[in-house]
mmCIF file of C-alpha atoms in Angstrom:
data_model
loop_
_atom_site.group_PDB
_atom_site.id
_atom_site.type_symbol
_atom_site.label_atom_id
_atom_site.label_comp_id
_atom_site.label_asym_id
_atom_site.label_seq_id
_atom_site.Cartn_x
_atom_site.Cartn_y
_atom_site.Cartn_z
ATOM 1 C CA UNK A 262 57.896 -32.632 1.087
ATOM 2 C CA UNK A 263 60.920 -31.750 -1.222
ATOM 3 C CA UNK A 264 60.864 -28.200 -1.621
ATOM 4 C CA UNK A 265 62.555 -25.485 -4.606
ATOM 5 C CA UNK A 266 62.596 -22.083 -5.457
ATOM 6 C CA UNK A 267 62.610 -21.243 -9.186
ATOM 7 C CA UNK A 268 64.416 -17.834 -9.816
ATOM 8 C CA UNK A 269 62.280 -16.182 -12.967
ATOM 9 C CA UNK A 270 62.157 -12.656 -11.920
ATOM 10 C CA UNK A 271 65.025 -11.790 -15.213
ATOM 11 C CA UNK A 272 63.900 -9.472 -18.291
ATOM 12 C CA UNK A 273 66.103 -12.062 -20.043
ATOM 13 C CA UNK A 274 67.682 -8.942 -22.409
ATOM 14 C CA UNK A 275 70.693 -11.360 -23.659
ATOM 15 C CA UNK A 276 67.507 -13.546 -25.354
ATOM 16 C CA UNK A 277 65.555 -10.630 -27.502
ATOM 17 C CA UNK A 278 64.136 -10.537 -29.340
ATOM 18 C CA UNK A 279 61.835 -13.745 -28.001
ATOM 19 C CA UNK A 280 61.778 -11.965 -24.631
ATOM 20 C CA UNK A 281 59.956 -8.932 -26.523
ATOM 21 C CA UNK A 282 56.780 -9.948 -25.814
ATOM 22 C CA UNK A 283 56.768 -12.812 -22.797
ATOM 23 C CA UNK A 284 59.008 -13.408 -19.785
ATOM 24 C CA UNK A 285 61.941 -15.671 -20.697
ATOM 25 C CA UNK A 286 60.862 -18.758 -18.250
ATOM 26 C CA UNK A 287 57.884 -19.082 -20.842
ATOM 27 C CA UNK A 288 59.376 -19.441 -24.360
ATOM 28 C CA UNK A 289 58.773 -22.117 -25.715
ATOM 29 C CA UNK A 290 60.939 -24.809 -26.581
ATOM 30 C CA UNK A 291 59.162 -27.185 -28.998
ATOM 31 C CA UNK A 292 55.710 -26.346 -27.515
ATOM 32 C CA UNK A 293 56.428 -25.878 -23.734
ATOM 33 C CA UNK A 294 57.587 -23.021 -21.398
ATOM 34 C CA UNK A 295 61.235 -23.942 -20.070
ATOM 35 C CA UNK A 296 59.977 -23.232 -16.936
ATOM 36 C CA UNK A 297 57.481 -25.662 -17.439
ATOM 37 C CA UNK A 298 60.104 -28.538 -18.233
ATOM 38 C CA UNK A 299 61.350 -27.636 -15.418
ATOM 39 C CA UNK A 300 58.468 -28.020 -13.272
ATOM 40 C CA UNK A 301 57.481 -31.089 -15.031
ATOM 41 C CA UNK A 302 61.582 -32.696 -14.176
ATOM 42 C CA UNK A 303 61.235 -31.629 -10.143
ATOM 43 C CA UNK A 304 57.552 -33.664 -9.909
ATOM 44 C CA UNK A 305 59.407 -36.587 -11.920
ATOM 45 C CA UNK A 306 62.279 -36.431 -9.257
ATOM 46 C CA UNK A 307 59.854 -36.233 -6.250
ATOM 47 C CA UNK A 308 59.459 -32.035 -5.800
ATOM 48 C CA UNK A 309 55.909 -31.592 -4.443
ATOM 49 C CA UNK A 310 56.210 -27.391 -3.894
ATOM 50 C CA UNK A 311 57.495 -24.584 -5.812
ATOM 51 C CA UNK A 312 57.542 -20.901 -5.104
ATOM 52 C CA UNK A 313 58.611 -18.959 -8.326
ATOM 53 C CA UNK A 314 60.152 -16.001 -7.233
ATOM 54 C CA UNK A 315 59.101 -13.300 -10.168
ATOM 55 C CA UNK A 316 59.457 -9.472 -11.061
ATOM 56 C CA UNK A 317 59.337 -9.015 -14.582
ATOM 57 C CA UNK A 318 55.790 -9.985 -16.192
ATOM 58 C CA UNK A 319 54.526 -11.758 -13.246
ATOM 59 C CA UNK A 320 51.341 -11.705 -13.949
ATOM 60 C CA UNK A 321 51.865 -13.596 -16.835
ATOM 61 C CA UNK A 322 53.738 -16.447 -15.005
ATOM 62 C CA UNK A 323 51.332 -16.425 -12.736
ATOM 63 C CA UNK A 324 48.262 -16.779 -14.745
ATOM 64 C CA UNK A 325 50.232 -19.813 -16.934
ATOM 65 C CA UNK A 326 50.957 -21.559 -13.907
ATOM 66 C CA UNK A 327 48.552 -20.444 -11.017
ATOM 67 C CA UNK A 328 48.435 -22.917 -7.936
ATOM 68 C CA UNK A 329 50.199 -25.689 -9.789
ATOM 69 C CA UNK A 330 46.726 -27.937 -9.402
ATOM 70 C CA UNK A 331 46.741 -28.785 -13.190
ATOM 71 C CA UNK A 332 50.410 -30.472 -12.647
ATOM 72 C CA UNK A 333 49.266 -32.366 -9.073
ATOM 73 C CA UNK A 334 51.966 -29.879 -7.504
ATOM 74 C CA UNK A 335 51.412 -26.807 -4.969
ATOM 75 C CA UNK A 336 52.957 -23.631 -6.924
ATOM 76 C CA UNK A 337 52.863 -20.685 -5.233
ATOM 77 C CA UNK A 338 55.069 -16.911 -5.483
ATOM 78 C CA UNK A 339 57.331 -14.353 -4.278
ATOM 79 C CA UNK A 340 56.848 -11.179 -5.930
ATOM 80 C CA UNK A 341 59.346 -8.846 -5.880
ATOM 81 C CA UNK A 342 59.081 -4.761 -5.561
ATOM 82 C CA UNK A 343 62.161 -4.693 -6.948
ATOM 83 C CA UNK A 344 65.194 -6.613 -8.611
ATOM 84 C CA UNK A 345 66.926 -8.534 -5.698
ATOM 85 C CA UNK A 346 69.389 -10.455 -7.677
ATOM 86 C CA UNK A 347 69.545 -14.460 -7.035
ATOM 87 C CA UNK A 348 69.787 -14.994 -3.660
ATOM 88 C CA UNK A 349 68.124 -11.715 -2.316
ATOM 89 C CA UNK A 350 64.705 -13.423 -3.157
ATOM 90 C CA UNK A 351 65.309 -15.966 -0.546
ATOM 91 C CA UNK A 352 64.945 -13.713 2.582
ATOM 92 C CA UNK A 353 61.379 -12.680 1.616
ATOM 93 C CA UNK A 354 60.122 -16.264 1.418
ATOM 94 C CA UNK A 355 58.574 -16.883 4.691
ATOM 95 C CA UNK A 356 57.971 -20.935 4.935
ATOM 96 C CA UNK A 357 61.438 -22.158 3.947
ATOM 97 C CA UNK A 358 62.038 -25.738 5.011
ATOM 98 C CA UNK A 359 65.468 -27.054 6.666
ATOM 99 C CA UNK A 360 66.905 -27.728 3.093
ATOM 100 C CA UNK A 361 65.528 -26.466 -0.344
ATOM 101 C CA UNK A 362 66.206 -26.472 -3.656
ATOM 102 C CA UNK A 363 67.415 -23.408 -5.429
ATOM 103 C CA UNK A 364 67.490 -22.916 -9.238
ATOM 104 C CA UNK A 365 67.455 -20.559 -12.536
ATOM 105 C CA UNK A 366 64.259 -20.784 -14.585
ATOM 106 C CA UNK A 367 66.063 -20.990 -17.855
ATOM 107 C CA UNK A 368 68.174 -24.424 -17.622
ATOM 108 C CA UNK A 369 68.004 -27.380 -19.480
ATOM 109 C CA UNK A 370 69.641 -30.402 -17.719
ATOM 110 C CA UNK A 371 69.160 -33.727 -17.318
ATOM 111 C CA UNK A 372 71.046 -33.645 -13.986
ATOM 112 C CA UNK A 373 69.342 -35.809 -11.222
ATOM 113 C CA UNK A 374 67.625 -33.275 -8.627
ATOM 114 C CA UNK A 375 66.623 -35.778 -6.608
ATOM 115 C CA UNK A 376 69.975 -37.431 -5.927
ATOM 116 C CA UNK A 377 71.600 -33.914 -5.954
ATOM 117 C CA UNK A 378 68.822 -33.110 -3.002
ATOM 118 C CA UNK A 379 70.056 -35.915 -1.153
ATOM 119 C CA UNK A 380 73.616 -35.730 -1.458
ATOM 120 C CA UNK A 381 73.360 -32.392 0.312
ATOM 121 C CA UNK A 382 71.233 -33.273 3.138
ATOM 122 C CA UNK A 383 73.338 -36.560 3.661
ATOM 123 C CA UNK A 384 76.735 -34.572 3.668
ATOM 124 C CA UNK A 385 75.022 -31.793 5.769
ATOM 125 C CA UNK A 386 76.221 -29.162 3.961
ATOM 126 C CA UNK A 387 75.539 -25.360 4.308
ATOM 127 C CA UNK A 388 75.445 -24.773 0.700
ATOM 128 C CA UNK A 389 75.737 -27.040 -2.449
ATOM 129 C CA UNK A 390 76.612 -25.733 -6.098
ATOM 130 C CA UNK A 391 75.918 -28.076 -9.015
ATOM 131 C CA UNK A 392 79.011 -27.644 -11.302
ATOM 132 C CA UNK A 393 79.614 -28.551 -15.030
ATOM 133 C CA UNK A 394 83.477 -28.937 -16.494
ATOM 134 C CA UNK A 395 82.823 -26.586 -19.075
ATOM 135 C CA UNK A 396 85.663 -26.493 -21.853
ATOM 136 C CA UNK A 397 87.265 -23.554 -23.462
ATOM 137 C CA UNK A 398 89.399 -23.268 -26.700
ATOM 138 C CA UNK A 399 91.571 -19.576 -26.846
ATOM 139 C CA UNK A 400 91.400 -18.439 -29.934
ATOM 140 C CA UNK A 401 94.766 -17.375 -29.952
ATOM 141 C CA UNK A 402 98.500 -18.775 -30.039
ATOM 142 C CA UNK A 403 99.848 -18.182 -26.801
ATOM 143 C CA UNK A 404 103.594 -16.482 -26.103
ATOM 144 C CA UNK A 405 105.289 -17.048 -22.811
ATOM 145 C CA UNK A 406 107.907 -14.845 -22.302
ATOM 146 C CA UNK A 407 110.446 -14.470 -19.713
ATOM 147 C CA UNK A 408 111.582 -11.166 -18.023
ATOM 148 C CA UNK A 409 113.968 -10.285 -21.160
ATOM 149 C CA UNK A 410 111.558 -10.794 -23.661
ATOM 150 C CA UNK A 411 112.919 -13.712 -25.030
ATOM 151 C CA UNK A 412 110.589 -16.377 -26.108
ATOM 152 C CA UNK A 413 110.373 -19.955 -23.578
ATOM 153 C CA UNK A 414 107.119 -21.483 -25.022
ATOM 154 C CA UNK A 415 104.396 -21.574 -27.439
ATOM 155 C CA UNK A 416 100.728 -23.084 -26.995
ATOM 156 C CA UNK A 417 98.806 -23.141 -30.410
ATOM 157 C CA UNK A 418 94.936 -22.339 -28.895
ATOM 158 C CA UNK A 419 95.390 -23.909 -25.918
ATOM 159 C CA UNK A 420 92.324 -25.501 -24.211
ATOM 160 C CA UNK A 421 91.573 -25.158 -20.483
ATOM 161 C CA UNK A 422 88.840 -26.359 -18.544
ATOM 162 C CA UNK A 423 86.947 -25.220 -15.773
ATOM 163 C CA UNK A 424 83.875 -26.109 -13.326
ATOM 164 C CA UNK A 425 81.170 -23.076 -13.422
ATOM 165 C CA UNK A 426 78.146 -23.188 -11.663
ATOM 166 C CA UNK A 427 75.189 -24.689 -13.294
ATOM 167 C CA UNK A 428 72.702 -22.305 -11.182
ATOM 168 C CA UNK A 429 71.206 -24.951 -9.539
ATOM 169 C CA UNK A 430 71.834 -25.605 -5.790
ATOM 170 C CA UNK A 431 70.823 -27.265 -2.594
ATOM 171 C CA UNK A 432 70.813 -24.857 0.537
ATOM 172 C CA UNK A 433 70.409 -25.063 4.079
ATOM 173 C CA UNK A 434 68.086 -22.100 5.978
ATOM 174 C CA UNK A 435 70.947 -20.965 7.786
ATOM 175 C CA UNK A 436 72.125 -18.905 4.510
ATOM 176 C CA UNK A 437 69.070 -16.716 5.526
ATOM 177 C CA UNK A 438 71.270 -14.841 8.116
ATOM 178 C CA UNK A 439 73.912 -13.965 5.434
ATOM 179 C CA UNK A 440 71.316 -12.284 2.888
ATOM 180 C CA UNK A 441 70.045 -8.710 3.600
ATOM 181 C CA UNK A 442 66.483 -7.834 3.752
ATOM 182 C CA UNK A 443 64.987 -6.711 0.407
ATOM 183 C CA UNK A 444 68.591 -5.467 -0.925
ATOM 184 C CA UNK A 445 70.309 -6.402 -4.577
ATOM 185 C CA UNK A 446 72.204 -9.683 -3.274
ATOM 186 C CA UNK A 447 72.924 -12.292 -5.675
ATOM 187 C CA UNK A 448 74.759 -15.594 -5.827
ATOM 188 C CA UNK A 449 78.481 -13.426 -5.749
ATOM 189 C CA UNK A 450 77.744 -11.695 -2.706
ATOM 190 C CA UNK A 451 76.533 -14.713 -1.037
ATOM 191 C CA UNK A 452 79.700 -16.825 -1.758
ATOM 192 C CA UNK A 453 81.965 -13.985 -0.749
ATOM 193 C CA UNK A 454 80.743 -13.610 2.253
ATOM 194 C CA UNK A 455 80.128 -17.531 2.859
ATOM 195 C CA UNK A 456 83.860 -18.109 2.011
ATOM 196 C CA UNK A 457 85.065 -15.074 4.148
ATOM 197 C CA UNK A 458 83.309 -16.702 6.871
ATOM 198 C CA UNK A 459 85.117 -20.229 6.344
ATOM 199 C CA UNK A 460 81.595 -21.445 5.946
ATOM 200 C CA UNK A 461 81.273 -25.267 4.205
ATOM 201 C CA UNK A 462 80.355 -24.932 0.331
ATOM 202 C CA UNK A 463 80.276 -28.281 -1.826
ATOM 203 C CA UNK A 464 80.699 -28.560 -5.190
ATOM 204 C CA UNK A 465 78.676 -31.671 -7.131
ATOM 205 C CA UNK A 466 80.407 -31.831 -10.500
ATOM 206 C CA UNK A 467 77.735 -33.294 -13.113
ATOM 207 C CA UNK A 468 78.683 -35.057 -15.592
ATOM 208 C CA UNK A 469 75.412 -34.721 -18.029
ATOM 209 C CA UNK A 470 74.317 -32.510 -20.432
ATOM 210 C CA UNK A 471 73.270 -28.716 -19.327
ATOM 211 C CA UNK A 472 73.170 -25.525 -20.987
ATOM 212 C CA UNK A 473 71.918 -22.071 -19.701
ATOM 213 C CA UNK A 474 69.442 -20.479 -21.934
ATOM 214 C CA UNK A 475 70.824 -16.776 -22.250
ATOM 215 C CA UNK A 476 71.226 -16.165 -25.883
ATOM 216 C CA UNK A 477 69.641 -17.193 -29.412
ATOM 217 C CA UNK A 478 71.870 -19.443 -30.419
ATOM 218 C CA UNK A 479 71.633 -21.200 -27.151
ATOM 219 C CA UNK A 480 67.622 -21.278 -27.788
ATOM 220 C CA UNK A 481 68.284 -22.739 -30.900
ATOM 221 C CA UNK A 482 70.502 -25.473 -29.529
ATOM 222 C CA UNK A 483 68.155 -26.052 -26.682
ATOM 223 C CA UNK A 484 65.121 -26.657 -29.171
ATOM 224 C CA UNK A 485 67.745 -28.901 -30.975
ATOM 225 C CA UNK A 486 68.722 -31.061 -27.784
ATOM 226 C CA UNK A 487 65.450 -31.167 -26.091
ATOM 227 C CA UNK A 488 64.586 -34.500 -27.582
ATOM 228 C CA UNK A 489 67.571 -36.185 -26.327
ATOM 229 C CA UNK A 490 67.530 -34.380 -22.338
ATOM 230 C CA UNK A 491 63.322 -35.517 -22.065
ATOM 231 C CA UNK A 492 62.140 -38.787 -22.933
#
């Protein structure tokens, strides 16, 4: 059974004022919970349990979603005492299959989690990070200057690119031993030490739409776009 962890344990502060009064995995977008599109997008891509690893206004998730019976899924939850970041989360769950799914509750994608599940397992990989090319435009003219000061080029708001994580990956249980026991440990500590260790982390570069819910304006745009990610 294909396995994920949903990370909604956030106060979601960056998203007030809708987060004023519910948990930021349940706002709406046109009539459902994000986290609820998500759910609905891992059963469509063959996901048959979810743990929802929450802190802030759990009860709340928890009494929208209970056991998952009303989606034909098994739901169940890891309840934090305290903040533990992204990845700290992971060493309190108990029952954690050979590979799992691990993702942010406040991402719209239309990225293919069942492929991305199975490119990881067939490439045996440690740890897998769904990437986006995300592009950026300065908003300044750029001066490159040489040691004397003199002027040797000029870039008129020069666009770069660059692959950021999409908070969505595929890991195997031996990250467990890297994570400490109910301390603040999030994805940055994990990859430090993973990469200090010469450890193998893939990147899956998707090619799709995605955006990561953090602000109003990127509520707005995901109330805009949901039409054209869920059909």
């Amino acid at each position: 059974m294909k396995r994920a962890v949903i990370l909604a344990g956030g106060k979601g502060t960056r998203l007030k004022p809708y987060t004023l009064a519910l948990p930021k995995p349940l706002v709406p977008i046109n009539q459902k919970p994000i986290l609820e599109i998500i759910i609905n997008q891992l059963i469509n891509n063959g996901f048959g349990y979810i743990t929802i690893a929450v802190n802030h206004m759990a009860d709340i998730i928890k009494a929208f979603f209970g056991d998952g019976s009303k989606w034909g899924i098994k739901i169940d939850y890891s309840i934090e005492k305290k903040p533990l970041s992204t990845m700290g989360p992971l060493r309190i769950i108990k029952d954690l299959p050979e590979n799992f799914l691990i993702m942010n509750g406040d991402v719209l994608t239309d990225l293919d989690y069942s492929k991305f599940y199975n490119w990881h397992i067939k490439n045996k990989n440690l740890f897998t990070i769904s990437s986006f090319l995300r592009e950026h435009i300065d908003d300044y003219g750029i001066l490159e200057i040489d040691k004397s000061k003199k002027l040797i080029n000029f870039k008129e708001k020069p666009k770069s690119t660059y692959n950021v994580s999409m908070g969505i990956y595929m890991a195997n249980k031996d990250i467990l031993s890297y994570i400490p026991q109910n301390k603040f440990f999030g994805f940055d500590h994990l990859m430090d030490k993973l990469i200090k260790e010469n450890q193998s982390i893939k990147v899956k570069t998707h090619s799709g739409y995605w955006l990561d819910i953090g602000r109003p304006e990127d509520y707005s745009r995901a109330c805009d776009d949901l039409s054209k990610i869920i059909k």
